[in-house]
PDB file of C-alpha atoms in Angstrom:
ATOM      1  CA  THR A   1      69.322  96.716  72.314  1.00 52.00           C
ATOM      2  CA  ALA A   2      65.842  98.334  72.258  1.00 58.00           C
ATOM      3  CA  ALA A   3      62.882  97.510  74.209  1.00 60.00           C
ATOM      4  CA  GLY A   4      59.674  99.296  75.531  1.00 69.00           C
ATOM      5  CA  VAL A   5      58.724 100.893  72.400  1.00 82.00           C
ATOM      6  CA  ALA A   6      55.009 102.260  72.014  1.00 80.00           C
ATOM      7  CA  ASP A   7      52.854 104.276  70.067  1.00 83.00           C
ATOM      8  CA  PRO A   8      50.004 105.952  72.137  1.00 84.00           C
ATOM      9  CA  ASP A   9      47.412 106.259  69.157  1.00 84.00           C
ATOM     10  CA  GLY A  10      48.354 103.248  66.883  1.00 84.00           C
ATOM     11  CA  ALA A  11      50.735 100.433  66.452  1.00 87.00           C
ATOM     12  CA  VAL A  12      54.524 100.230  66.121  1.00 87.00           C
ATOM     13  CA  VAL A  13      55.400  98.567  62.791  1.00 90.00           C
ATOM     14  CA  LEU A  14      59.051  99.112  62.501  1.00 91.00           C
ATOM     15  CA  VAL A  15      61.912 100.199  64.538  1.00 91.00           C
ATOM     16  CA  GLU A  16      65.277 101.310  62.788  1.00 91.00           C
ATOM     17  CA  PHE A  17      68.644 101.587  64.300  1.00 92.00           C
ATOM     18  CA  TYR A  18      71.646 103.585  63.119  1.00 93.00           C
ATOM     19  CA  ARG A  19      75.234 104.355  63.857  1.00 94.00           C
ATOM     20  CA  ASP A  20      76.568 107.840  63.779  1.00 95.00           C
ATOM     21  CA  ALA A  21      78.747 107.448  60.737  1.00 93.00           C
ATOM     22  CA  ASP A  22      80.349 110.804  60.665  1.00 92.00           C
ATOM     23  CA  GLY A  23      80.620 111.297  64.478  1.00 90.00           C
ATOM     24  CA  ASN A  24      78.809 114.519  64.808  1.00 93.00           C
ATOM     25  CA  GLY A  25      76.370 113.394  67.452  1.00 91.00           C
ATOM     26  CA  THR A  26      73.269 114.376  65.165  1.00 92.00           C
ATOM     27  CA  TRP A  27      71.176 111.747  63.434  1.00 90.00           C
ATOM     28  CA  ASP A  28      71.238 112.065  59.600  1.00 92.00           C
ATOM     29  CA  GLY A  29      69.251 109.250  57.793  1.00 87.00           C
ATOM     30  CA  ALA A  30      71.186 110.046  54.669  1.00 91.00           C
ATOM     31  CA  ILE A  31      74.650 109.776  56.068  1.00 94.00           C
ATOM     32  CA  ASP A  32      74.455 107.513  59.242  1.00 94.00           C
ATOM     33  CA  ALA A  33      74.887 103.731  58.922  1.00 93.00           C
ATOM     34  CA  LEU A  34      71.698 101.609  59.055  1.00 93.00           C
ATOM     35  CA  LEU A  35      72.426  98.809  61.409  1.00 92.00           C
ATOM     36  CA  GLY A  36      69.286  96.878  60.979  1.00 89.00           C
ATOM     37  CA  SER A  37      65.460  97.192  61.794  1.00 89.00           C
ATOM     38  CA  ASP A  38      62.805  95.330  63.835  1.00 87.00           C
ATOM     39  CA  ALA A  39      59.104  94.902  62.927  1.00 84.00           C
ATOM     40  CA  ASP A  40      58.130  94.078  66.416  1.00 76.00           C
ATOM     41  CA  GLY A  41      58.732  96.710  68.952  1.00 68.00           C
ATOM     42  CA  ALA A  42      57.564  94.801  72.109  1.00 72.00           C
ATOM     43  CA  ASP A  43      60.259  91.999  72.178  1.00 70.00           C
ATOM     44  CA  GLY A  44      63.378  93.967  72.212  1.00 73.00           C
ATOM     45  CA  TRP A  45      66.249  93.804  69.409  1.00 77.00           C
ATOM     46  CA  SER A  46      69.870  93.089  69.435  1.00 81.00           C
ATOM     47  CA  TRP A  47      72.373  93.868  66.743  1.00 82.00           C
ATOM     48  CA  PRO A  48      74.096  90.462  65.844  1.00 83.00           C
ATOM     49  CA  GLY A  49      76.970  91.959  63.906  1.00 83.00           C
ATOM     50  CA  THR A  50      80.681  92.447  64.153  1.00 84.00           C
ATOM     51  CA  VAL A  51      82.173  95.752  65.184  1.00 86.00           C
ATOM     52  CA  THR A  52      84.545  97.097  62.172  1.00 85.00           C
ATOM     53  CA  TRP A  53      84.464 100.854  63.308  1.00 85.00           C
ATOM     54  CA  SER A  54      87.267 102.455  65.226  1.00 86.00           C
ATOM     55  CA  ALA A  55      87.812 102.080  69.035  1.00 83.00           C
ATOM     56  CA  GLY A  56      86.283 104.716  71.286  1.00 85.00           C
ATOM     57  CA  ILE A  57      83.036 106.356  72.079  1.00 89.00           C
ATOM     58  CA  HIS A  58      80.359 106.056  69.370  1.00 92.00           C
ATOM     59  CA  THR A  59      76.759 107.338  69.335  1.00 95.00           C
ATOM     60  CA  TYR A  60      73.835 105.204  68.224  1.00 94.00           C
ATOM     61  CA  PHE A  61      70.101 106.343  67.076  1.00 93.00           C
ATOM     62  CA  ALA A  62      66.877 104.531  66.869  1.00 92.00           C
ATOM     63  CA  ARG A  63      63.594 105.668  65.484  1.00 92.00           C
ATOM     64  CA  VAL A  64      60.123 104.288  65.277  1.00 91.00           C
ATOM     65  CA  GLN A  65      57.319 104.164  62.448  1.00 91.00           C
ATOM     66  CA  ASP A  66      53.733 103.557  63.327  1.00 92.00           C
ATOM     67  CA  ASP A  67      50.956 102.080  61.233  1.00 91.00           C
ATOM     68  CA  TYR A  68      50.062 105.474  59.835  1.00 91.00           C
ATOM     69  CA  GLY A  69      53.503 105.691  58.211  1.00 92.00           C
ATOM     70  CA  ALA A  70      54.692 108.429  60.694  1.00 93.00           C
ATOM     71  CA  TRP A  71      58.147 108.503  62.149  1.00 92.00           C
ATOM     72  CA  SER A  72      59.219 109.487  65.633  1.00 90.00           C
ATOM     73  CA  GLY A  73      62.098 111.634  66.312  1.00 90.00           C
ATOM     74  CA  PRO A  74      65.319 109.737  66.836  1.00 93.00           C
ATOM     75  CA  VAL A  75      66.594 108.722  70.284  1.00 91.00           C
ATOM     76  CA  SER A  76      70.401 108.233  70.916  1.00 92.00           C
ATOM     77  CA  THR A  77      72.753 106.405  73.263  1.00 92.00           C
ATOM     78  CA  THR A  78      76.546 105.897  73.364  1.00 91.00           C
ATOM     79  CA  ASN A  79      78.729 102.956  73.814  1.00 88.00           C
ATOM     80  CA  ARG A  80      82.395 102.513  73.829  1.00 84.00           C
ATOM     81  CA  VAL A  81      84.090 100.274  71.342  1.00 86.00           C
ATOM     82  CA  ASN A  82      87.104  98.509  73.299  1.00 83.00           C
ATOM     83  CA  GLU A  83      90.564  98.892  72.163  1.00 86.00           C
ATOM     84  CA  PRO A  84      92.698  95.884  73.297  1.00 89.00           C
ATOM     85  CA  PRO A  85      95.293  96.404  76.026  1.00 94.00           C
ATOM     86  CA  LEU A  86      98.972  95.474  75.139  1.00 96.00           C
ATOM     87  CA  ILE A  87     102.079  94.609  77.121  1.00 97.00           C
ATOM     88  CA  ALA A  88     105.732  93.899  76.363  1.00 98.00           C
ATOM     89  CA  LEU A  89     108.106  92.791  78.978  1.00 98.00           C
ATOM     90  CA  TYR A  90     111.851  93.985  78.996  1.00 98.00           C
ATOM     91  CA  GLU A  91     114.204  91.232  78.440  1.00 97.00           C
ATOM     92  CA  PRO A  92     116.319  90.236  81.556  1.00 96.00           C
ATOM     93  CA  LEU A  93     120.145  90.263  80.777  1.00 96.00           C
ATOM     94  CA  ALA A  94     121.452  87.195  79.047  1.00 95.00           C
ATOM     95  CA  GLY A  95     122.704  84.809  81.711  1.00 91.00           C
ATOM     96  CA  ALA A  96     121.004  86.504  84.631  1.00 94.00           C
ATOM     97  CA  VAL A  97     121.334  84.779  87.824  1.00 93.00           C
ATOM     98  CA  VAL A  98     119.387  85.650  91.126  1.00 94.00           C
ATOM     99  CA  ARG A  99     119.219  84.066  94.415  1.00 92.00           C
ATOM    100  CA  PRO A 100     116.087  83.030  96.407  1.00 93.00           C
ATOM    101  CA  GLY A 101     114.936  85.773  98.478  1.00 94.00           C
ATOM    102  CA  ASP A 102     116.648  88.538  96.237  1.00 95.00           C
ATOM    103  CA  ALA A 103     114.522  91.573  94.973  1.00 97.00           C
ATOM    104  CA  TYR A 104     114.497  91.379  91.205  1.00 97.00           C
ATOM    105  CA  THR A 105     112.796  94.225  89.030  1.00 98.00           C
ATOM    106  CA  ILE A 106     110.554  93.155  86.304  1.00 98.00           C
ATOM    107  CA  ALA A 107     109.930  95.989  83.934  1.00 98.00           C
ATOM    108  CA  TRP A 108     107.640  96.536  81.045  1.00 98.00           C
ATOM    109  CA  ASN A 109     105.777  98.833  78.716  1.00 96.00           C
ATOM    110  CA  ASP A 110     101.805  98.758  78.611  1.00 96.00           C
ATOM    111  CA  TYR A 111      99.049 100.369  76.561  1.00 92.00           C
ATOM    112  CA  ASP A 112      95.308 100.799  77.371  1.00 90.00           C
ATOM    113  CA  PRO A 113      93.581 103.814  76.442  1.00 82.00           C
ATOM    114  CA  ASP A 114      90.605 102.890  78.412  1.00 75.00           C
ATOM    115  CA  ASP A 115      92.971 103.052  81.615  1.00 72.00           C
ATOM    116  CA  SER A 116      91.126 100.040  83.206  1.00 80.00           C
ATOM    117  CA  ALA A 117      93.278  97.154  82.542  1.00 93.00           C
ATOM    118  CA  GLN A 118      95.157  95.085  85.384  1.00 96.00           C
ATOM    119  CA  ILE A 119      98.614  93.274  84.993  1.00 97.00           C
ATOM    120  CA  SER A 120      99.592  89.682  86.250  1.00 98.00           C
ATOM    121  CA  LEU A 121     103.098  88.712  86.314  1.00 98.00           C
ATOM    122  CA  GLY A 122     104.611  85.043  86.564  1.00 98.00           C
ATOM    123  CA  TRP A 123     107.564  82.949  85.812  1.00 98.00           C
ATOM    124  CA  ASP A 124     107.466  79.792  83.810  1.00 98.00           C
ATOM    125  CA  ILE A 125     110.105  76.936  82.704  1.00 97.00           C
ATOM    126  CA  ASP A 126     108.812  77.355  79.069  1.00 97.00           C
ATOM    127  CA  THR A 127     106.815  79.864  77.088  1.00 96.00           C
ATOM    128  CA  ASP A 128     103.457  77.599  76.803  1.00 94.00           C
ATOM    129  CA  PRO A 129     100.794  78.911  79.142  1.00 92.00           C
ATOM    130  CA  VAL A 130      98.332  76.186  78.022  1.00 92.00           C
ATOM    131  CA  ASN A 131     100.527  73.547  80.153  1.00 92.00           C
ATOM    132  CA  ASN A 132     100.373  75.488  83.244  1.00 93.00           C
ATOM    133  CA  ASP A 133      98.306  72.994  85.210  1.00 94.00           C
ATOM    134  CA  ALA A 134      97.026  74.014  88.841  1.00 94.00           C
ATOM    135  CA  GLY A 135      98.841  71.089  90.270  1.00 95.00           C
ATOM    136  CA  LEU A 136     102.067  72.239  88.783  1.00 95.00           C
ATOM    137  CA  HIS A 137     102.000  75.616  90.404  1.00 94.00           C
ATOM    138  CA  GLY A 138     105.063  76.463  92.337  1.00 94.00           C
ATOM    139  CA  THR A 139     106.880  73.749  90.529  1.00 94.00           C
ATOM    140  CA  THR A 140     107.040  74.484  86.704  1.00 96.00           C
ATOM    141  CA  TRP A 141     105.255  77.750  86.726  1.00 97.00           C
ATOM    142  CA  GLY A 142     104.143  80.398  89.357  1.00 97.00           C
ATOM    143  CA  ILE A 143     101.942  83.706  89.813  1.00 97.00           C
ATOM    144  CA  ILE A 144     104.353  86.515  91.085  1.00 98.00           C
ATOM    145  CA  VAL A 145     101.598  89.099  91.541  1.00 98.00           C
ATOM    146  CA  VAL A 146      98.025  89.871  90.186  1.00 97.00           C
ATOM    147  CA  GLY A 147      96.072  93.225  90.164  1.00 96.00           C
ATOM    148  CA  ILE A 148      98.699  95.652  89.239  1.00 96.00           C
ATOM    149  CA  SER A 149      97.048  98.666  87.647  1.00 94.00           C
ATOM    150  CA  GLU A 150      98.306  99.523  84.108  1.00 91.00           C
ATOM    151  CA  ASP A 151      98.363 103.186  85.416  1.00 89.00           C
ATOM    152  CA  VAL A 152     101.295 102.423  87.676  1.00 89.00           C
ATOM    153  CA  PRO A 153     103.930 105.196  86.563  1.00 90.00           C
ATOM    154  CA  THR A 154     106.822 102.963  86.914  1.00 94.00           C
ATOM    155  CA  ASP A 155     105.722 100.032  84.713  1.00 96.00           C
ATOM    156  CA  SER A 156     107.817  97.952  87.115  1.00 97.00           C
ATOM    157  CA  TYR A 157     107.350  95.496  89.972  1.00 97.00           C
ATOM    158  CA  ASP A 158     110.017  94.082  92.540  1.00 98.00           C
ATOM    159  CA  TRP A 159     109.660  90.519  92.579  1.00 98.00           C
ATOM    160  CA  THR A 160     111.138  88.723  95.999  1.00 98.00           C
ATOM    161  CA  VAL A 161     112.395  85.641  94.052  1.00 97.00           C
ATOM    162  CA  ASP A 162     110.393  82.459  95.127  1.00 96.00           C
ATOM    163  CA  ALA A 163     110.906  80.247  92.200  1.00 97.00           C
ATOM    164  CA  PRO A 164     112.431  77.109  92.978  1.00 95.00           C
ATOM    165  CA  SER A 165     116.200  76.909  93.070  1.00 92.00           C
ATOM    166  CA  GLY A 166     118.421  75.534  90.316  1.00 91.00           C
ATOM    167  CA  GLY A 167     115.854  76.489  87.565  1.00 94.00           C
ATOM    168  CA  GLN A 168     115.823  78.751  84.656  1.00 96.00           C
ATOM    169  CA  TYR A 169     112.659  80.545  84.234  1.00 98.00           C
ATOM    170  CA  HIS A 170     110.892  82.769  81.327  1.00 98.00           C
ATOM    171  CA  LEU A 171     109.092  85.772  82.822  1.00 98.00           C
ATOM    172  CA  TYR A 172     105.534  86.289  81.550  1.00 98.00           C
ATOM    173  CA  ALA A 173     102.957  89.161  81.971  1.00 98.00           C
ATOM    174  CA  LEU A 174      99.218  89.277  81.282  1.00 97.00           C
ATOM    175  CA  ILE A 175      97.219  92.450  80.814  1.00 97.00           C
ATOM    176  CA  SER A 176      93.413  92.376  80.823  1.00 96.00           C
ATOM    177  CA  ASP A 177      90.843  94.830  80.512  1.00 91.00           C
ATOM    178  CA  VAL A 178      88.047  92.140  81.190  1.00 88.00           C
ATOM    179  CA  LEU A 179      86.864  92.361  77.496  1.00 87.00           C
ATOM    180  CA  GLU A 180      90.253  91.422  76.102  1.00 90.00           C
ATOM    181  CA  THR A 181      93.718  90.324  77.123  1.00 94.00           C
ATOM    182  CA  ASP A 182      97.253  90.249  75.668  1.00 96.00           C
ATOM    183  CA  GLU A 183     100.195  88.481  77.162  1.00 97.00           C
ATOM    184  CA  ASP A 184     104.015  88.509  76.558  1.00 98.00           C
ATOM    185  CA  TYR A 185     106.875  86.084  77.648  1.00 98.00           C
ATOM    186  CA  THR A 186     110.583  86.782  77.578  1.00 98.00           C
ATOM    187  CA  PHE A 187     112.978  85.220  75.461  1.00 98.00           C
ATOM    188  CA  ASN A 188     115.661  85.145  77.916  1.00 98.00           C
ATOM    189  CA  THR A 189     115.407  83.317  81.258  1.00 98.00           C
ATOM    190  CA  VAL A 190     116.434  84.153  84.720  1.00 97.00           C
ATOM    191  CA  ALA A 191     118.402  81.465  86.634  1.00 95.00           C
ATOM    192  CA  VAL A 192     117.591  81.051  90.305  1.00 95.00           C
ATOM    193  CA  ASP A 193     120.961  80.003  91.956  1.00 90.00           C
ATOM    194  CA  ILE A 194     121.118  76.995  94.514  1.00 86.00           C
ATOM    195  CA  PRO A 195     123.089  78.481  97.421  1.00 84.00           C
ATOM    196  CA  PRO A 196     126.433  76.927  98.317  1.00 87.00           C
ATOM    197  CA  GLN A 197     126.853  74.958 101.691  1.00 88.00           C
ATOM    198  CA  ILE A 198     129.683  74.410 103.778  1.00 92.00           C
ATOM    199  CA  THR A 199     130.355  72.438 107.125  1.00 93.00           C
ATOM    200  CA  LEU A 200     133.495  72.835 109.044  1.00 93.00           C
ATOM    201  CA  GLY A 201     135.349  69.887 110.637  1.00 91.00           C
ATOM    202  CA  ASP A 202     135.272  70.691 114.372  1.00 92.00           C
ATOM    203  CA  PRO A 203     138.618  70.743 116.242  1.00 91.00           C
ATOM    204  CA  GLY A 204     139.469  68.192 118.760  1.00 88.00           C
ATOM    205  CA  VAL A 205     138.239  69.012 122.309  1.00 90.00           C
ATOM    206  CA  GLY A 206     141.060  70.644 123.877  1.00 88.00           C
ATOM    207  CA  THR A 207     143.203  71.312 120.745  1.00 91.00           C
ATOM    208  CA  VAL A 208     146.120  73.672 121.476  1.00 93.00           C
ATOM    209  CA  VAL A 209     148.186  75.230 118.911  1.00 91.00           C
ATOM    210  CA  THR A 210     151.142  77.735 119.005  1.00 91.00           C
ATOM    211  CA  VAL A 211     152.046  80.486 116.543  1.00 91.00           C
ATOM    212  CA  GLY A 212     153.776  79.109 113.542  1.00 91.00           C
ATOM    213  CA  ASP A 213     152.193  75.643 113.726  1.00 92.00           C
ATOM    214  CA  VAL A 214     150.619  74.226 110.635  1.00 93.00           C
ATOM    215  CA  TYR A 215     146.935  73.346 111.598  1.00 92.00           C
ATOM    216  CA  ALA A 216     144.862  71.680 108.937  1.00 92.00           C
ATOM    217  CA  ILE A 217     141.310  73.033 108.780  1.00 92.00           C
ATOM    218  CA  SER A 218     138.890  70.613 106.999  1.00 92.00           C
ATOM    219  CA  TRP A 219     135.264  70.975 105.784  1.00 91.00           C
ATOM    220  CA  THR A 220     132.531  69.534 103.427  1.00 91.00           C
ATOM    221  CA  ASP A 221     131.025  71.833 100.814  1.00 89.00           C
ATOM    222  CA  ALA A 222     128.519  71.570  98.044  1.00 86.00           C
ATOM    223  CA  ASP A 223     127.797  74.049  95.127  1.00 84.00           C
ATOM    224  CA  PRO A 224     125.948  72.543  92.205  1.00 78.00           C
ATOM    225  CA  ASP A 225     127.067  75.500  90.099  1.00 71.00           C
ATOM    226  CA  ASN A 226     130.531  74.798  90.607  1.00 69.00           C
ATOM    227  CA  ASP A 227     131.625  78.434  91.085  1.00 74.00           C
ATOM    228  CA  ALA A 228     131.804  79.062  94.795  1.00 86.00           C
ATOM    229  CA  ARG A 229     134.749  80.637  96.586  1.00 90.00           C
ATOM    230  CA  ILE A 230     135.675  79.836 100.024  1.00 93.00           C
ATOM    231  CA  SER A 231     137.313  82.099 102.777  1.00 94.00           C
ATOM    232  CA  LEU A 232     138.417  80.897 106.218  1.00 94.00           C
ATOM    233  CA  TYR A 233     138.864  83.079 109.427  1.00 94.00           C
ATOM    234  CA  TRP A 234     139.496  82.819 113.266  1.00 93.00           C
ATOM    235  CA  ASP A 235     137.365  84.684 115.609  1.00 94.00           C
ATOM    236  CA  LEU A 236     137.130  85.004 119.435  1.00 94.00           C
ATOM    237  CA  ASP A 237     133.602  84.496 119.256  1.00 94.00           C
ATOM    238  CA  THR A 238     130.727  83.315 116.887  1.00 94.00           C
ATOM    239  CA  ASN A 239     129.304  86.577 115.793  1.00 94.00           C
ATOM    240  CA  SER A 240     130.772  87.696 112.550  1.00 92.00           C
ATOM    241  CA  GLY A 241     128.666  90.976 112.760  1.00 92.00           C
ATOM    242  CA  ASN A 242     131.032  92.463 115.126  1.00 93.00           C
ATOM    243  CA  ASN A 243     134.126  91.508 112.967  1.00 92.00           C
ATOM    244  CA  LEU A 244     134.872  95.196 112.175  1.00 93.00           C
ATOM    245  CA  PRO A 245     138.074  96.473 110.234  1.00 93.00           C
ATOM    246  CA  PHE A 246     139.454  98.193 113.264  1.00 93.00           C
ATOM    247  CA  ASN A 247     139.687  95.052 115.416  1.00 93.00           C
ATOM    248  CA  GLU A 248     140.825  92.614 112.556  1.00 93.00           C
ATOM    249  CA  GLY A 249     144.065  90.921 113.870  1.00 92.00           C
ATOM    250  CA  VAL A 250     142.841  91.559 117.438  1.00 94.00           C
ATOM    251  CA  THR A 251     139.649  89.678 118.195  1.00 94.00           C
ATOM    252  CA  TRP A 252     139.335  88.092 114.448  1.00 94.00           C
ATOM    253  CA  GLY A 253     141.468  87.721 111.453  1.00 93.00           C
ATOM    254  CA  THR A 254     141.473  86.396 108.013  1.00 94.00           C
ATOM    255  CA  ILE A 255     143.218  82.956 107.437  1.00 93.00           C
ATOM    256  CA  ALA A 256     142.653  82.471 103.602  1.00 93.00           C
ATOM    257  CA  THR A 257     140.482  83.577 100.795  1.00 93.00           C
ATOM    258  CA  GLY A 258     139.472  82.682  97.317  1.00 91.00           C
ATOM    259  CA  ILE A 259     139.780  78.791  97.762  1.00 91.00           C
ATOM    260  CA  SER A 260     137.776  76.950  95.108  1.00 89.00           C
ATOM    261  CA  GLU A 261     134.943  74.882  96.263  1.00 84.00           C
ATOM    262  CA  ASP A 262     136.051  72.384  93.733  1.00 82.00           C
ATOM    263  CA  ASP A 263     139.330  71.726  95.580  1.00 80.00           C
ATOM    264  CA  PRO A 264     139.144  67.985  96.209  1.00 80.00           C
ATOM    265  CA  ALA A 265     141.189  68.357  99.348  1.00 78.00           C
ATOM    266  CA  ASP A 266     138.474  70.278 101.176  1.00 78.00           C
ATOM    267  CA  ALA A 267     141.308  71.484 103.541  1.00 75.00           C
TER     268      ALA A 267
END
């Protein structure tokens, strides 16, 4: 854009604009590319074309002709032609399963020669960002984090898993330098486990057993994944945190391990 062009002893009749075609920072009318001209130096001029030259810093020149045919010397300015940022996510392992609250590391490769891009991460039930309506946020898609600098040396982020349990989710990343964006979805998904649940049946009040007696322990359990295992213990108190190896068999003990939660007896 040019504005404020004037001639103290005449009238401006033409303004010409050039790109430094050979990249030497010096104007040469025989070499540099004419971008366009304007016959009115008072109302400004903007180039309407499409950039086809390489990304990076480029120099541009302008010169003015008056009504006597005299030309001014060139004036110059510089401008950066943006190079789009790029991002590619590493794929989760096939069949990856995480639990709500787990820390799951998302890693990627990114590229932005301008060193100005920001990265956002999310999860999605599919790979179509167009259907990510605001009203479905937290249900079918979700934002994990925004505003990560692409200069972060680790190119990774530890996600505290907060997607709904029972779903399988693609991960996606978006990188933007304001002018342009790039995005990537993983092909593989991450499954968020539904935690198993168990409730023991209480012994009758005042129940007494002796060593060698057979005592039936019963419970109800649930595990939609049908892959849980149950262990049973006895304990003098209700604090499993103090069940240390040295006092096993004294203040607490193992009754059984490896019981399938699919056992129909639940006992």
